[in-house]
Amino acid sequence: MAGITKRRLQSLRRRDFLTGAALIDGQWVTRDEKDVVVDPATEEHIAEVSRYSATDVSHAIAAAERALCSWRELLPATRGAILRCWARLMLDHSDDLAVLVTSEQGKPLSEARHEIAYGAGFLDWFAAEGERAYGETIPSHKLGSLLHVRMQPIGVAAAITPWNFPVAMVTRKAGAALAAGCPIIVKPAPETPLSALAVARLAEEAGVPSGVFQVLVGDPIELSTPLLSDTRIRALSFTGSTQVGRLLLEGSAATVKKVSLELGGHAPFLVFDDVDLGKAVKGLMAAKFATSGQDCLAANRIYVQRRIYDAFVDSFAGAIAKLKVGHGLDAATDIGPMTKLSVANKCRAQIDDAAAKGARVFSSKQGDELGANFVAPTLLSDVTEDMLIGHEETFGPVAAVLPFDSEEEVIARANTNEMGLAGYVYTDNLRRALRLSEQLECGMIGVNTASFTGPPIPFGGWKQSGLGREGSRHGLAEYMELKYVCFGDLTG
Ligand code: NAD
């Protein structure tokens, strides 16, 4: 695998995607201090990016504040036209962007291409939704008065984005902010800066004005400290771990920002004994192994009703055995490396812990020889909630299967966890499906499907999985304030 990524990057159509410069106040600026970007599959250095400072963030905030007035005063349709152009440019450069994503994140190239289309979709969708930020007229409770509620842009926003979807998490936040009339400053994950910087190049080419979309890369604490403390940042959107989400929520308290958090998951995947086994296994393969398992929607606790338990485990193990582990740029690869060694180590620790506590382990053993960031797709059966994998998020290609007997029992077990992002229910019984969709404590539920995300849906979690929503009209509202206006004395 050595050298494969560098060779592929050298053949990019857009060589400027690799300059490692950031867009601050309409200028592409570089710094002497650099950070290296690493291919997680080979651990080779593949690029360098400038490291920006807290002072650079302050300049970016000042530029965003200056840009706010003219951006929010544009017609929503004008802002929408710019967002649509940005989306089109992303699709035009999909091949190059996908290579960047795979090079620094590790996911298979086909999934990276899908991410670019998914990410561009948010820009397109919010382009239209910005035109529908309707207010309300309230029937008055006062004689001779008219009561209006308007939706207005909240001000400058900041986004801290993760490495698992280094393009789509940027555009999901930026699409909503820009459509609402708010400039946004993005701090991407240090592991995946190239994708976000490339998206910024396309934003500029699409006509996003100076200061309206800025991306700064560098040390997470140095860059986020001024974003948190500055009163001019009115909204903060974060996707990442619950642990960091808590810190950012605390850090936003002093300036009372509007905070939206999309945090970890620990999705229950419930399979009842009336289902078509083949369909359930197919859905589970997608829900577990997309993005090599590094997905907050990933099925983490697979509850299977006892009557079909053994047959289900056999069929699932058969499907897992077919997964091909390798470099994301190899077209045959289904499972790439973990982006971070800490994530791979967490997978290994969960496997060891489960094995020690009595789980049965089926591993394809593939990938073990490829390097420390690779984790072989692994099935753990007879898992219990006291095992690490039974109560904490995995974020890798390790699947935990637990038997259950009754509906009441499995609902209680699924709901005991503090995470409540996504849940999945596979059953042919309509009444049961309705009951479960009502009773599971999650923000999103797929009934007989593992594929439900996209721009129109309110993406977000209950409990410690987050606050607020992304995508959908609710996502736009995260960047808007309500203003109530009472027109009195109309009879005079
Ligand atoms: P993380 O929460 O540390 O990183 C996410 C983002 O937060 C990155 O941009 C990072 O630079 C930034 N960040 C980290 N520490 C910060 C701090 N103190 N102040 C400000 N910003 C900070 O996530 P991780 O450690 O890279 O991954 C750990 C676990 O988090 C994963 O195993 C997974 O469980 C979860 N995670 C979830 C998602 C998701 O989509 N919800 C994405 C990434 C990670």
Short mmCIF file of N, CA, C and O and ligand atoms in Angstrom, two decimals, residues 160-164 187-190 220-221 224 238-241 244 247-248 262-264 296 340 343 346 393 395, ligand 1:
data_model
loop_
_atom_site.label_atom_id
_atom_site.label_comp_id
_atom_site.label_asym_id
_atom_site.label_seq_id
_atom_site.Cartn_x
_atom_site.Cartn_y
_atom_site.Cartn_z
N ILE A 160 -17.59 23.30 14.92
CA ILE A 160 -16.45 22.40 15.17
C ILE A 160 -16.87 21.04 14.65
O ILE A 160 -17.90 20.49 15.07
N THR A 161 -16.11 20.54 13.67
CA THR A 161 -16.58 19.38 12.91
C THR A 161 -15.67 18.16 13.12
O THR A 161 -14.50 18.31 13.45
N PRO A 162 -16.21 16.96 12.88
CA PRO A 162 -15.46 15.74 13.16
C PRO A 162 -14.75 15.20 11.92
O PRO A 162 -14.91 15.73 10.81
N TRP A 163 -14.03 14.11 12.12
CA TRP A 163 -13.22 13.53 11.04
C TRP A 163 -13.95 12.41 10.31
O TRP A 163 -13.46 11.93 9.30
N ASN A 164 -15.09 11.95 10.82
CA ASN A 164 -15.71 10.78 10.17
C ASN A 164 -16.47 11.17 8.88
O ASN A 164 -16.54 10.38 7.95
N LYS A 187 -14.02 25.09 12.31
CA LYS A 187 -12.77 24.46 12.76
C LYS A 187 -12.92 22.95 12.55
O LYS A 187 -13.62 22.27 13.30
N PRO A 188 -12.30 22.42 11.49
CA PRO A 188 -12.43 20.97 11.23
C PRO A 188 -11.52 20.16 12.16
O PRO A 188 -10.67 20.73 12.84
N ALA A 189 -11.69 18.86 12.14
CA ALA A 189 -10.82 17.99 12.95
C ALA A 189 -9.40 18.03 12.39
O ALA A 189 -9.21 18.07 11.16
N PRO A 190 -8.39 18.01 13.25
CA PRO A 190 -7.00 18.08 12.77
C PRO A 190 -6.62 16.91 11.87
O PRO A 190 -5.71 17.02 11.05
N PRO A 220 -7.06 22.15 18.46
CA PRO A 220 -8.48 22.31 18.79
C PRO A 220 -8.74 23.27 19.95
O PRO A 220 -9.66 24.09 19.89
N ILE A 221 -7.91 23.20 20.99
CA ILE A 221 -8.19 24.04 22.15
C ILE A 221 -7.83 25.50 21.86
O ILE A 221 -8.60 26.42 22.14
N SER A 224 -10.55 26.84 19.51
CA SER A 224 -11.93 26.91 20.01
C SER A 224 -12.06 27.90 21.17
O SER A 224 -13.14 28.44 21.39
N PHE A 238 -21.65 21.74 17.00
CA PHE A 238 -20.56 20.78 17.18
C PHE A 238 -21.03 19.39 16.83
O PHE A 238 -22.15 18.99 17.18
N THR A 239 -20.17 18.62 16.18
CA THR A 239 -20.39 17.18 16.02
C THR A 239 -19.13 16.47 16.50
O THR A 239 -18.03 16.80 16.06
N GLY A 240 -19.31 15.52 17.41
CA GLY A 240 -18.16 14.78 17.92
C GLY A 240 -18.54 14.01 19.17
O GLY A 240 -19.70 13.62 19.33
N SER A 241 -17.58 13.84 20.05
CA SER A 241 -17.82 13.00 21.23
C SER A 241 -18.66 13.74 22.27
O SER A 241 -18.62 14.98 22.36
N VAL A 244 -16.41 15.95 24.63
CA VAL A 244 -16.04 17.29 24.16
C VAL A 244 -17.29 18.16 24.06
O VAL A 244 -17.24 19.36 24.36
N LEU A 247 -17.84 19.86 27.28
CA LEU A 247 -16.89 20.97 27.51
C LEU A 247 -17.33 22.22 26.73
O LEU A 247 -17.25 23.33 27.25
N LEU A 248 -17.78 22.00 25.51
CA LEU A 248 -18.16 23.15 24.68
C LEU A 248 -19.44 23.81 25.21
O LEU A 248 -19.58 25.03 25.15
N GLU A 262 -24.26 17.48 18.19
CA GLU A 262 -24.59 16.16 17.63
C GLU A 262 -23.49 15.24 18.13
O GLU A 262 -22.36 15.30 17.66
N LEU A 263 -23.83 14.44 19.13
CA LEU A 263 -22.79 13.72 19.88
C LEU A 263 -22.83 12.22 19.59
O LEU A 263 -23.29 11.80 18.54
N GLY A 264 -22.35 11.46 20.53
CA GLY A 264 -22.22 10.03 20.27
C GLY A 264 -23.56 9.31 20.22
O GLY A 264 -24.60 9.83 20.62
N CYS A 296 -21.91 7.75 13.89
CA CYS A 296 -22.71 7.88 15.12
C CYS A 296 -24.06 7.16 14.99
O CYS A 296 -24.71 6.89 15.99
N LYS A 340 -8.27 7.13 13.50
CA LYS A 340 -7.39 7.42 14.63
C LYS A 340 -7.02 6.11 15.33
O LYS A 340 -7.88 5.24 15.51
N VAL A 343 -9.23 5.07 18.21
CA VAL A 343 -10.50 4.41 17.88
C VAL A 343 -10.26 2.91 17.65
O VAL A 343 -11.04 2.07 18.13
N LYS A 346 -9.72 1.30 20.97
CA LYS A 346 -10.97 1.14 21.72
C LYS A 346 -11.72 -0.11 21.23
O LYS A 346 -12.27 -0.87 22.04
N GLU A 393 -20.24 3.32 23.21
CA GLU A 393 -20.17 3.37 21.75
C GLU A 393 -18.87 2.72 21.25
O GLU A 393 -17.81 2.88 21.87
N PHE A 395 -17.69 2.68 17.53
CA PHE A 395 -17.11 3.48 16.45
C PHE A 395 -16.08 2.69 15.66
O PHE A 395 -14.98 3.19 15.35
P1 NAD B 1 -13.66 14.57 19.46
O1 NAD B 1 -14.96 14.91 20.06
O2 NAD B 1 -12.42 14.73 20.28
O3 NAD B 1 -13.43 15.43 18.10
C1 NAD B 1 -14.43 16.08 17.37
C2 NAD B 1 -14.02 17.53 17.12
O4 NAD B 1 -13.82 18.20 18.36
C3 NAD B 1 -12.70 17.70 16.35
O5 NAD B 1 -12.80 18.83 15.51
C4 NAD B 1 -11.70 17.97 17.45
O6 NAD B 1 -10.58 18.68 17.01
C5 NAD B 1 -12.55 18.84 18.39
N1 NAD B 1 -12.07 18.87 19.76
C6 NAD B 1 -11.51 17.87 20.48
N2 NAD B 1 -11.24 18.29 21.73
C7 NAD B 1 -11.63 19.59 21.80
C8 NAD B 1 -11.62 20.55 22.83
N3 NAD B 1 -11.15 20.28 24.04
N4 NAD B 1 -12.11 21.78 22.57
C9 NAD B 1 -12.59 22.06 21.35
N5 NAD B 1 -12.64 21.19 20.33
C10 NAD B 1 -12.16 19.96 20.55
O7 NAD B 1 -13.75 13.11 18.94
P2 NAD B 1 -12.54 12.05 18.84
O8 NAD B 1 -11.71 11.97 20.08
O9 NAD B 1 -11.79 12.38 17.62
O10 NAD B 1 -13.35 10.71 18.73
C11 NAD B 1 -13.69 10.05 19.94
C12 NAD B 1 -15.05 9.49 19.90
O11 NAD B 1 -16.01 10.54 19.66
C13 NAD B 1 -15.33 8.50 18.78
O12 NAD B 1 -14.82 7.25 19.09
C14 NAD B 1 -16.82 8.57 18.72
O13 NAD B 1 -17.37 7.81 19.76
C15 NAD B 1 -17.12 10.04 18.97
N6 NAD B 1 -17.30 10.79 17.70
C16 NAD B 1 -18.56 10.99 17.29
C17 NAD B 1 -18.79 11.62 16.09
C18 NAD B 1 -20.18 11.84 15.59
O14 NAD B 1 -20.41 11.80 14.38
N7 NAD B 1 -21.14 12.12 16.48
C19 NAD B 1 -17.74 12.07 15.31
C20 NAD B 1 -16.42 11.89 15.78
C21 NAD B 1 -16.24 11.25 16.98
#
